[in-house]
Short mmCIF file of C-alpha atoms in Angstrom, two decimals:
data_model
loop_
_atom_site.label_atom_id
_atom_site.label_comp_id
_atom_site.label_asym_id
_atom_site.label_seq_id
_atom_site.Cartn_x
_atom_site.Cartn_y
_atom_site.Cartn_z
CA UNK A 287 171.81 18.23 122.37
CA UNK A 288 169.24 21.07 121.06
CA UNK A 289 168.74 21.31 117.23
CA UNK A 290 168.38 24.49 115.59
CA UNK A 291 167.17 25.29 111.79
CA UNK A 292 168.38 28.42 110.04
CA UNK A 293 165.95 30.13 107.91
CA UNK A 294 166.55 32.83 105.36
CA UNK A 295 163.60 34.83 104.43
CA UNK A 296 164.82 36.93 101.30
CA UNK A 297 162.27 39.81 100.72
CA UNK A 298 161.92 42.70 98.36
CA UNK A 299 163.15 45.29 100.96
CA UNK A 300 165.36 43.21 103.19
CA UNK A 301 166.68 39.69 104.19
CA UNK A 302 165.85 38.37 107.56
CA UNK A 303 167.68 35.36 109.03
CA UNK A 304 166.45 33.60 111.76
CA UNK A 305 167.56 30.63 113.96
CA UNK A 306 164.76 28.56 115.39
CA UNK A 307 164.79 25.92 117.91
CA UNK A 308 162.72 22.57 117.91
CA UNK A 309 159.74 24.40 119.29
CA UNK A 310 159.66 26.86 116.50
CA UNK A 311 161.00 29.72 118.83
CA UNK A 312 163.27 32.28 117.48
CA UNK A 313 166.85 32.39 119.32
CA UNK A 314 168.70 34.56 117.04
CA UNK A 315 167.89 37.09 114.14
CA UNK A 316 169.71 39.15 111.65
CA UNK A 317 168.18 41.67 109.18
CA UNK A 318 169.90 43.73 106.64
CA UNK A 319 168.12 46.12 104.07
CA UNK A 320 168.16 45.63 100.40
CA UNK A 321 168.14 48.52 97.67
CA UNK A 322 165.53 48.33 95.08
CA UNK A 323 165.54 50.53 92.10
CA UNK A 324 162.29 52.24 91.16
CA UNK A 325 161.94 54.04 87.91
CA UNK A 326 159.42 56.70 86.66
CA UNK A 327 158.46 54.32 83.76
CA UNK A 328 157.32 51.60 86.08
CA UNK A 329 160.45 49.48 85.93
CA UNK A 330 161.55 47.85 89.16
CA UNK A 331 165.03 46.19 89.48
CA UNK A 332 167.58 44.93 91.81
CA UNK A 333 171.02 44.03 91.36
CA UNK A 334 171.34 40.17 91.61
CA UNK A 335 174.91 40.24 93.23
CA UNK A 336 173.49 42.82 95.94
CA UNK A 337 170.75 40.30 96.64
CA UNK A 338 173.28 37.46 97.10
CA UNK A 339 175.62 39.71 99.49
CA UNK A 340 172.68 40.94 101.36
CA UNK A 341 171.80 37.34 102.20
CA UNK A 342 175.50 36.63 103.36
CA UNK A 343 175.48 39.95 105.48
CA UNK A 344 172.05 38.92 107.08
CA UNK A 345 173.22 35.27 107.77
CA UNK A 346 176.47 36.55 109.15
CA UNK A 347 174.66 38.67 111.67
CA UNK A 348 172.39 36.03 112.69
CA UNK A 349 175.21 33.41 113.28
CA UNK A 350 177.38 35.97 115.27
CA UNK A 351 174.53 36.76 117.26
CA UNK A 352 173.95 32.98 117.80
CA UNK A 353 177.50 32.17 118.78
CA UNK A 354 177.78 35.19 121.25
CA UNK A 355 174.94 33.73 123.25
CA UNK A 356 177.20 30.58 123.53
CA UNK A 357 175.61 28.38 120.97
CA UNK A 358 177.64 26.23 118.49
CA UNK A 359 177.48 26.27 114.82
CA UNK A 360 177.60 22.60 114.72
CA UNK A 361 174.17 22.58 116.47
CA UNK A 362 172.50 23.92 113.40
CA UNK A 363 171.04 20.91 111.71
CA UNK A 364 169.59 22.29 108.40
CA UNK A 365 168.65 25.49 106.65
CA UNK A 366 165.51 26.69 104.69
CA UNK A 367 165.09 29.61 102.17
CA UNK A 368 161.83 31.64 101.63
CA UNK A 369 162.06 34.18 99.07
CA UNK A 370 160.28 37.08 97.14
CA UNK A 371 158.21 35.41 94.53
CA UNK A 372 158.19 36.08 90.64
CA UNK A 373 161.50 38.17 90.87
CA UNK A 374 164.00 36.34 88.49
CA UNK A 375 167.68 36.46 87.47
CA UNK A 376 169.46 35.42 84.45
CA UNK A 377 173.13 34.21 84.72
CA UNK A 378 175.79 32.14 82.92
CA UNK A 379 177.41 28.85 83.96
CA UNK A 380 179.93 30.70 85.99
CA UNK A 381 177.26 32.45 87.97
CA UNK A 382 177.69 35.79 86.42
CA UNK A 383 174.41 37.67 86.21
CA UNK A 384 173.64 38.76 82.68
CA UNK A 385 170.81 41.25 83.45
CA UNK A 386 169.41 43.05 86.28
CA UNK A 387 167.01 41.06 88.69
CA UNK A 388 163.53 42.17 87.43
CA UNK A 389 161.38 42.44 90.48
CA UNK A 390 157.81 41.19 90.72
CA UNK A 391 156.37 44.85 91.05
CA UNK A 392 157.71 45.72 87.64
CA UNK A 393 155.33 46.72 85.12
CA UNK A 394 157.65 46.86 81.83
CA UNK A 395 155.84 44.01 80.01
CA UNK A 396 152.20 45.37 79.98
CA UNK A 397 152.30 45.66 76.19
CA UNK A 398 153.65 42.10 75.81
CA UNK A 399 150.73 40.82 77.97
CA UNK A 400 148.19 42.77 76.02
CA UNK A 401 149.52 41.37 72.88
CA UNK A 402 149.63 37.75 74.13
CA UNK A 403 145.92 38.09 75.33
CA UNK A 404 144.79 39.50 71.81
CA UNK A 405 146.56 36.41 70.43
CA UNK A 406 144.11 34.28 72.68
CA UNK A 407 146.80 32.83 74.88
CA UNK A 408 145.26 33.85 78.04
CA UNK A 409 143.06 30.48 78.38
CA UNK A 410 145.87 28.21 77.64
CA UNK A 411 147.99 29.95 80.31
CA UNK A 412 145.58 29.64 82.81
CA UNK A 413 144.70 25.94 82.27
CA UNK A 414 148.37 24.96 82.32
CA UNK A 415 149.75 27.38 85.09
CA UNK A 416 146.86 28.43 87.06
CA UNK A 417 147.91 32.17 86.44
CA UNK A 418 146.85 34.96 84.18
CA UNK A 419 148.93 37.00 81.55
CA UNK A 420 149.96 39.74 83.62
CA UNK A 421 153.21 41.66 84.26
CA UNK A 422 153.25 40.30 87.70
CA UNK A 423 154.51 37.12 86.84
CA UNK A 424 158.13 36.15 85.67
CA UNK A 425 157.56 34.92 82.00
CA UNK A 426 156.30 38.05 80.30
CA UNK A 427 159.14 40.34 81.69
CA UNK A 428 161.59 37.64 80.41
CA UNK A 429 160.08 38.10 76.93
CA UNK A 430 160.66 41.65 77.17
CA UNK A 431 164.41 41.26 77.91
CA UNK A 432 164.62 39.00 74.81
CA UNK A 433 162.88 41.67 72.77
CA UNK A 434 165.03 44.43 73.91
CA UNK A 435 168.65 42.64 74.23
CA UNK A 436 169.73 40.86 71.02
CA UNK A 437 172.72 39.51 72.63
CA UNK A 438 170.76 37.99 75.32
CA UNK A 439 168.23 36.49 72.83
CA UNK A 440 171.25 34.87 70.84
CA UNK A 441 172.74 33.51 74.14
CA UNK A 442 169.29 31.87 75.13
CA UNK A 443 169.04 30.37 71.68
CA UNK A 444 172.64 28.95 72.24
CA UNK A 445 171.60 27.33 75.65
CA UNK A 446 173.93 29.61 77.51
CA UNK A 447 171.41 31.31 79.73
CA UNK A 448 170.38 29.84 83.11
CA UNK A 449 167.01 31.31 84.37
CA UNK A 450 165.76 31.14 88.21
CA UNK A 451 163.74 32.78 90.76
CA UNK A 452 165.68 34.08 93.53
CA UNK A 453 165.52 30.88 95.59
CA UNK A 454 167.32 29.31 92.61
CA UNK A 455 169.91 32.00 92.25
CA UNK A 456 170.78 31.87 95.88
CA UNK A 457 171.03 27.88 96.01
CA UNK A 458 173.36 28.22 92.84
CA UNK A 459 175.64 30.62 94.41
CA UNK A 460 175.71 29.26 98.02
CA UNK A 461 176.47 26.00 96.81
CA UNK A 462 179.22 27.34 94.33
CA UNK A 463 177.18 26.49 91.26
CA UNK A 464 176.88 22.69 92.14
CA UNK A 465 172.94 22.82 92.50
CA UNK A 466 170.68 24.29 90.06
CA UNK A 467 167.24 23.54 91.47
CA UNK A 468 163.82 25.29 92.57
CA UNK A 469 160.83 24.08 94.16
CA UNK A 470 157.19 23.71 92.98
CA UNK A 471 155.81 26.99 94.44
CA UNK A 472 158.47 29.12 92.88
CA UNK A 473 158.27 27.51 89.44
CA UNK A 474 154.57 27.87 89.67
CA UNK A 475 154.93 31.71 89.61
CA UNK A 476 156.81 31.94 86.31
CA UNK A 477 154.09 31.26 83.57
CA UNK A 478 156.42 28.60 82.33
CA UNK A 479 155.42 25.73 84.85
CA UNK A 480 152.56 23.23 84.36
CA UNK A 481 151.07 22.80 87.83
CA UNK A 482 149.11 19.55 86.75
CA UNK A 483 152.41 17.64 85.22
CA UNK A 484 154.60 19.38 87.73
CA UNK A 485 157.28 20.05 84.85
CA UNK A 486 158.25 22.80 82.67
CA UNK A 487 155.65 23.20 79.97
CA UNK A 488 157.16 22.42 76.54
CA UNK A 489 154.37 23.94 74.51
CA UNK A 490 154.60 27.33 76.34
CA UNK A 491 158.24 27.43 76.17
CA UNK A 492 158.24 26.61 72.28
CA UNK A 493 155.50 29.06 71.68
CA UNK A 494 157.52 31.86 73.35
CA UNK A 495 160.90 30.95 71.84
CA UNK A 496 162.35 29.77 75.01
CA UNK A 497 163.01 26.00 74.53
CA UNK A 498 166.63 26.50 74.87
CA UNK A 499 166.51 28.46 78.03
CA UNK A 500 168.40 26.42 80.69
CA UNK A 501 165.86 25.68 83.53
CA UNK A 502 166.44 24.43 86.99
CA UNK A 503 165.39 20.89 88.12
CA UNK A 504 162.04 21.33 90.25
CA UNK A 505 161.44 19.54 93.48
CA UNK A 506 159.08 19.54 96.40
CA UNK A 507 159.52 22.43 98.80
CA UNK A 508 160.83 19.89 101.47
CA UNK A 509 163.91 18.34 99.76
CA UNK A 510 167.57 17.79 99.79
CA UNK A 511 168.78 20.87 97.81
CA UNK A 512 172.47 20.87 98.57
CA UNK A 513 174.83 22.22 101.15
CA UNK A 514 175.88 25.79 102.07
CA UNK A 515 179.36 26.36 102.81
CA UNK A 516 179.98 28.51 105.76
CA UNK A 517 183.36 29.64 104.47
CA UNK A 518 181.37 31.91 102.19
CA UNK A 519 179.95 33.68 105.27
CA UNK A 520 183.14 33.79 107.34
CA UNK A 521 186.40 34.93 105.90
CA UNK A 522 188.28 32.43 107.96
CA UNK A 523 188.81 28.71 106.89
CA UNK A 524 185.75 27.42 108.64
CA UNK A 525 185.15 23.82 107.74
CA UNK A 526 181.12 23.59 108.37
CA UNK A 527 178.47 23.13 105.87
CA UNK A 528 174.79 23.19 106.44
CA UNK A 529 172.27 21.11 104.33
CA UNK A 530 169.66 23.24 102.62
CA UNK A 531 166.46 21.41 102.93
CA UNK A 532 163.69 23.61 101.81
CA UNK A 533 163.05 26.18 99.11
CA UNK A 534 159.67 27.93 98.88
CA UNK A 535 158.03 31.20 97.91
CA UNK A 536 157.28 33.53 100.82
CA UNK A 537 153.60 33.75 100.69
CA UNK A 538 153.50 29.91 100.46
CA UNK A 539 155.97 29.74 103.37
CA UNK A 540 153.64 31.93 105.33
CA UNK A 541 150.73 29.50 104.69
CA UNK A 542 152.96 26.59 105.91
CA UNK A 543 153.94 28.60 108.95
CA UNK A 544 150.49 29.51 109.84
CA UNK A 545 149.57 25.87 109.80
CA UNK A 546 147.13 25.79 106.59
CA UNK A 547 147.67 21.95 106.33
CA UNK A 548 144.19 21.03 105.38
CA UNK A 549 141.57 21.85 102.67
CA UNK A 550 139.63 24.78 103.61
CA UNK A 551 142.39 26.39 105.73
CA UNK A 552 143.49 29.94 104.86
CA UNK A 553 145.78 32.74 105.91
CA UNK A 554 145.25 36.63 105.29
CA UNK A 555 148.27 38.94 105.20
CA UNK A 556 146.89 42.43 105.89
CA UNK A 557 149.69 44.85 105.08
CA UNK A 558 149.73 47.63 102.58
CA UNK A 559 147.50 45.27 100.55
CA UNK A 560 146.20 41.90 101.34
CA UNK A 561 147.34 38.44 100.19
CA UNK A 562 144.71 35.57 100.87
CA UNK A 563 145.67 32.08 100.23
CA UNK A 564 143.54 29.11 100.94
CA UNK A 565 144.67 25.36 100.90
CA UNK A 566 142.36 23.49 98.48
CA UNK A 567 143.76 19.95 98.78
CA UNK A 568 145.58 17.71 96.35
CA UNK A 569 143.73 18.80 93.32
CA UNK A 570 144.35 21.89 91.08
CA UNK A 571 140.94 23.50 90.83
CA UNK A 572 140.82 26.17 88.26
CA UNK A 573 138.84 29.25 89.40
CA UNK A 574 135.73 30.60 87.90
CA UNK A 575 135.83 33.58 90.41
CA UNK A 576 138.71 35.56 89.49
CA UNK A 577 141.22 33.61 91.75
CA UNK A 578 144.56 32.21 90.77
CA UNK A 579 145.36 28.55 91.11
CA UNK A 580 148.92 27.83 92.49
CA UNK A 581 150.84 25.30 94.51
CA UNK A 582 150.41 26.07 98.31
CA UNK A 583 153.42 23.76 99.49
CA UNK A 584 154.83 20.39 98.99
CA UNK A 585 156.71 17.60 100.70
CA UNK A 586 158.12 14.43 99.16
CA UNK A 587 154.97 12.63 99.72
CA UNK A 588 152.46 15.29 99.37
CA UNK A 589 151.46 18.22 97.18
CA UNK A 590 148.79 20.74 98.30
CA UNK A 591 147.14 23.50 95.94
CA UNK A 592 145.91 26.80 96.68
CA UNK A 593 143.54 29.44 95.44
CA UNK A 594 145.04 32.94 95.78
CA UNK A 595 143.47 36.33 95.76
CA UNK A 596 145.17 39.84 96.13
CA UNK A 597 143.50 42.91 97.47
CA UNK A 598 145.07 46.20 96.24
CA UNK A 599 144.18 48.53 99.14
CA UNK A 600 144.47 47.62 102.76
CA UNK A 601 146.57 49.49 105.09
CA UNK A 602 147.20 51.93 102.24
CA UNK A 603 143.71 53.12 102.55
CA UNK A 604 144.36 54.22 106.16
CA UNK A 605 147.56 55.68 105.19
CA UNK A 606 145.76 57.85 102.77
CA UNK A 607 143.27 59.06 105.18
CA UNK A 608 146.14 60.02 107.41
CA UNK A 609 148.47 61.78 104.99
CA UNK A 610 145.80 63.24 102.41
CA UNK A 611 142.59 63.80 104.68
CA UNK A 612 144.55 64.33 107.78
CA UNK A 613 141.81 62.63 109.88
CA UNK A 614 144.13 61.38 112.60
CA UNK A 615 147.97 61.63 113.24
CA UNK A 616 148.62 58.03 114.13
CA UNK A 617 146.79 54.83 112.68
CA UNK A 618 146.69 53.48 116.15
CA UNK A 619 143.93 56.04 116.74
CA UNK A 620 141.55 54.62 114.15
CA UNK A 621 140.37 51.59 116.21
CA UNK A 622 139.05 53.88 118.98
CA UNK A 623 137.61 56.34 116.45
CA UNK A 624 135.69 53.55 114.81
CA UNK A 625 134.21 52.31 118.11
CA UNK A 626 133.06 55.80 119.29
CA UNK A 627 130.04 55.31 117.01
CA UNK A 628 127.59 52.49 116.88
CA UNK A 629 127.72 51.67 113.22
CA UNK A 630 128.70 53.25 109.81
CA UNK A 631 125.44 54.81 109.44
CA UNK A 632 125.30 53.72 105.74
CA UNK A 633 128.69 55.32 104.91
CA UNK A 634 131.04 53.11 102.71
CA UNK A 635 134.60 53.76 101.46
CA UNK A 636 135.36 51.86 98.32
CA UNK A 637 139.15 51.70 98.14
CA UNK A 638 139.62 51.42 94.47
CA UNK A 639 142.69 53.75 94.49
CA UNK A 640 144.28 51.61 91.98
CA UNK A 641 141.17 49.64 90.95
CA UNK A 642 139.61 46.62 92.85
CA UNK A 643 141.48 43.49 92.69
CA UNK A 644 140.11 39.96 93.44
CA UNK A 645 137.47 38.65 92.82
CA UNK A 646 136.00 42.06 91.05
CA UNK A 647 139.04 42.79 88.94
CA UNK A 648 137.55 46.25 88.18
CA UNK A 649 140.87 47.89 87.41
CA UNK A 650 139.55 51.06 85.96
CA UNK A 651 137.25 51.79 88.96
CA UNK A 652 138.02 54.77 91.05
CA UNK A 653 137.60 54.95 94.81
CA UNK A 654 134.61 56.68 96.33
CA UNK A 655 133.18 57.59 99.63
CA UNK A 656 129.26 56.92 99.58
CA UNK A 657 126.27 57.38 101.87
CA UNK A 658 127.36 60.70 103.45
CA UNK A 659 124.96 63.33 105.01
CA UNK A 660 125.63 66.38 107.01
CA UNK A 661 125.63 64.02 109.88
CA UNK A 662 128.71 62.24 108.73
CA UNK A 663 131.66 62.88 111.08
CA UNK A 664 135.35 61.80 110.49
CA UNK A 665 134.68 58.78 112.77
CA UNK A 666 132.25 57.43 110.18
CA UNK A 667 134.74 57.81 107.21
CA UNK A 668 137.51 56.06 109.47
CA UNK A 669 134.99 53.40 110.29
CA UNK A 670 134.07 52.79 106.65
CA UNK A 671 137.83 52.63 105.70
CA UNK A 672 138.39 49.98 108.35
CA UNK A 673 135.23 47.99 107.46
CA UNK A 674 136.45 47.92 103.71
CA UNK A 675 139.31 45.63 104.73
CA UNK A 676 136.98 42.81 106.16
CA UNK A 677 134.49 43.20 103.52
CA UNK A 678 137.00 42.82 100.85
CA UNK A 679 138.42 39.85 102.57
CA UNK A 680 134.78 38.20 102.78
CA UNK A 681 134.33 38.91 99.06
CA UNK A 682 137.52 36.73 98.32
CA UNK A 683 136.78 34.01 100.82
CA UNK A 684 133.11 33.63 99.28
CA UNK A 685 134.64 33.31 95.92
CA UNK A 686 137.00 30.56 96.99
CA UNK A 687 134.48 28.52 98.84
CA UNK A 688 132.22 28.67 95.76
CA UNK A 689 135.26 27.43 93.59
CA UNK A 690 136.20 24.49 95.72
CA UNK A 691 132.65 23.88 96.76
CA UNK A 692 133.67 23.53 100.52
CA UNK A 693 133.50 25.75 103.51
CA UNK A 694 136.05 27.94 105.20
CA UNK A 695 137.51 25.68 108.14
CA UNK A 696 140.11 28.10 109.67
CA UNK A 697 141.75 31.37 108.82
CA UNK A 698 145.13 32.78 110.15
CA UNK A 699 145.91 36.44 110.08
CA UNK A 700 149.19 38.31 110.14
CA UNK A 701 150.51 41.59 109.11
CA UNK A 702 150.45 45.17 110.28
CA UNK A 703 146.65 45.65 110.28
CA UNK A 704 146.31 42.72 112.86
CA UNK A 705 147.32 45.23 115.44
CA UNK A 706 143.94 46.96 114.84
CA UNK A 707 141.53 45.47 117.40
CA UNK A 708 138.33 46.95 115.50
CA UNK A 709 139.38 45.31 112.13
CA UNK A 710 140.24 41.91 113.56
CA UNK A 711 137.09 41.57 115.71
CA UNK A 712 134.88 42.87 112.68
CA UNK A 713 136.49 40.43 110.46
CA UNK A 714 136.08 37.57 112.99
CA UNK A 715 132.33 38.37 113.49
CA UNK A 716 131.66 38.82 109.59
CA UNK A 717 133.33 35.56 108.68
CA UNK A 718 131.58 33.89 111.80
CA UNK A 719 134.81 31.86 112.78
CA UNK A 720 137.62 32.70 115.34
CA UNK A 721 140.82 34.06 113.76
CA UNK A 722 144.11 32.32 114.53
CA UNK A 723 146.85 34.75 115.16
CA UNK A 724 150.43 33.46 115.57
CA UNK A 725 152.68 34.72 118.54
CA UNK A 726 155.69 34.85 115.98
CA UNK A 727 155.15 37.52 113.14
CA UNK A 728 157.92 36.13 111.12
CA UNK A 729 155.67 33.31 109.48
CA UNK A 730 157.34 32.96 106.17
CA UNK A 731 160.83 32.39 107.80
CA UNK A 732 158.93 29.90 110.09
CA UNK A 733 157.25 28.13 107.39
CA UNK A 734 160.71 27.61 105.75
CA UNK A 735 162.11 26.31 108.79
CA UNK A 736 159.27 23.74 109.51
CA UNK A 737 159.63 22.47 105.86
CA UNK A 738 163.53 22.16 106.38
CA UNK A 739 163.19 20.46 109.71
CA UNK A 740 160.55 17.92 108.26
CA UNK A 741 163.32 16.71 105.58
CA UNK A 742 166.17 16.87 108.26
CA UNK A 743 164.34 14.93 110.87
CA UNK A 744 164.01 17.60 113.35
CA UNK A 745 160.36 17.10 112.90
CA UNK A 746 158.54 13.87 112.62
CA UNK A 747 155.40 14.88 110.57
CA UNK A 748 152.77 17.30 109.84
CA UNK A 749 150.72 16.21 113.01
CA UNK A 750 153.86 17.25 115.30
CA UNK A 751 153.91 20.64 113.30
CA UNK A 752 150.16 21.11 113.78
CA UNK A 753 150.62 20.78 117.46
CA UNK A 754 153.55 23.33 117.66
CA UNK A 755 151.44 25.97 115.68
CA UNK A 756 148.44 25.51 118.07
CA UNK A 757 150.66 25.98 120.89
CA UNK A 758 151.97 29.44 119.52
CA UNK A 759 148.61 30.60 118.32
CA UNK A 760 146.08 32.89 120.10
CA UNK A 761 142.52 33.24 118.89
CA UNK A 762 140.20 36.22 118.32
CA UNK A 763 136.82 34.94 119.24
CA UNK A 764 133.59 35.55 117.60
CA UNK A 765 130.50 37.52 118.96
CA UNK A 766 127.27 35.92 117.57
CA UNK A 767 125.22 38.65 118.94
CA UNK A 768 126.96 41.20 116.71
CA UNK A 769 124.77 41.48 113.56
CA UNK A 770 126.32 44.81 112.41
CA UNK A 771 129.16 43.08 110.16
CA UNK A 772 126.72 40.93 108.30
CA UNK A 773 124.10 43.71 107.72
CA UNK A 774 126.82 46.08 106.62
CA UNK A 775 128.25 43.62 104.17
CA UNK A 776 124.80 43.52 102.51
CA UNK A 777 125.11 47.12 101.83
CA UNK A 778 128.80 46.73 100.77
CA UNK A 779 127.74 44.28 98.08
CA UNK A 780 125.03 46.66 96.75
CA UNK A 781 127.74 49.48 96.52
CA UNK A 782 130.29 47.27 94.81
CA UNK A 783 127.65 46.24 92.15
CA UNK A 784 127.49 49.85 91.10
CA UNK A 785 130.46 50.18 88.56
CA UNK A 786 131.61 53.83 89.15
CA UNK A 787 134.21 55.07 86.51
#
């Protein structure tokens, strides 16, 4: 009998549910869009019940497609959940939400972060959590809610409020309030969790007036979290339940799905922005180069940490060239445009449209195009924009390897920009190692499935998963004779040194 694993990938804009077979191949999918409320003042919210219903709808679509192909629900061995990180929900013991879900992108706690930094709390937060005081993370947005809702503050002081990231909220609802748990990766994104002791940090909680906040139990990403009753999915009296054996944040799940199993292995997601995560082994190394330290993934007998860096402008730079400068009508044209000229002729585009992220953190810097002459064509500008993506990734990778004092072993790439052949080949030649590219683009769901399968016995060990990943990976090879990326990078570093405000 074939075994299948259900993976729920709950993202900001939609929920994808995928059923994978033992080889890690998708056999059924269901995807449903999720509404997000964006406000002019930078607030970003979702309805917690909408998130839950969105998941039910997505799972139902996937399972109906599965049974429609002649498969049996009883062949599903376990379920894994990956989720949008940092977004959190507050609820009571009956599972009733007490506030909107505050989304990771919400900026409402900027002033709170500024105040905490002025009070000298940034160092202790970094030492304990590996993070920085920033509105991106859950804790400071929670403080904003307390400051602006007296009733909620009182209920927290009375121990009546449950706090959880999206994985925890879904688990609570899917298990009818029986299980109140999360995993190390999600807990590590809240500013409330000590990544060294692997416990909620009592000093931070006391400092922030959160000692009576009801927090979930925290476990490895691959663990027995409870059972999902399928009667919630289907209206009829179906008597089938599926063990939930993994919870993990989506970027961490992508790292696992990409096979980042060893120290020095990394993944790069190239979308609107870019997220880079490198496995740094079993010790939490704090960065001196502007990186975040986080928990990469964990099983019941192993915890791997990671350094993480975010690039603000990646695909968004190309969209700007299309929409505002109208240099092309379709981003697919950009690779051939870049290759129509030999090199960038000294033209650089610094994509600081919203400042520069890791490792520079020049948040007040403005975007610029430098080195232009009357001989500069639109192809030069397009090429400069595409080159800025590998250059920024190289900046982050160099900072990470400096922090861990070890070389980059391998790098896996995913996201929309991986379709651009110029970018991926330029990146491979610049880094000097082949790029790994998964055949399956849903790597977050795949990572959650792999971790679930480890606990439920579908997979024996990491070594077996490593073989599966290799079998589903193609490589973008390097051209050792291509010196243009390395030479161009020297010019990039000179331009970056010049602070332009």
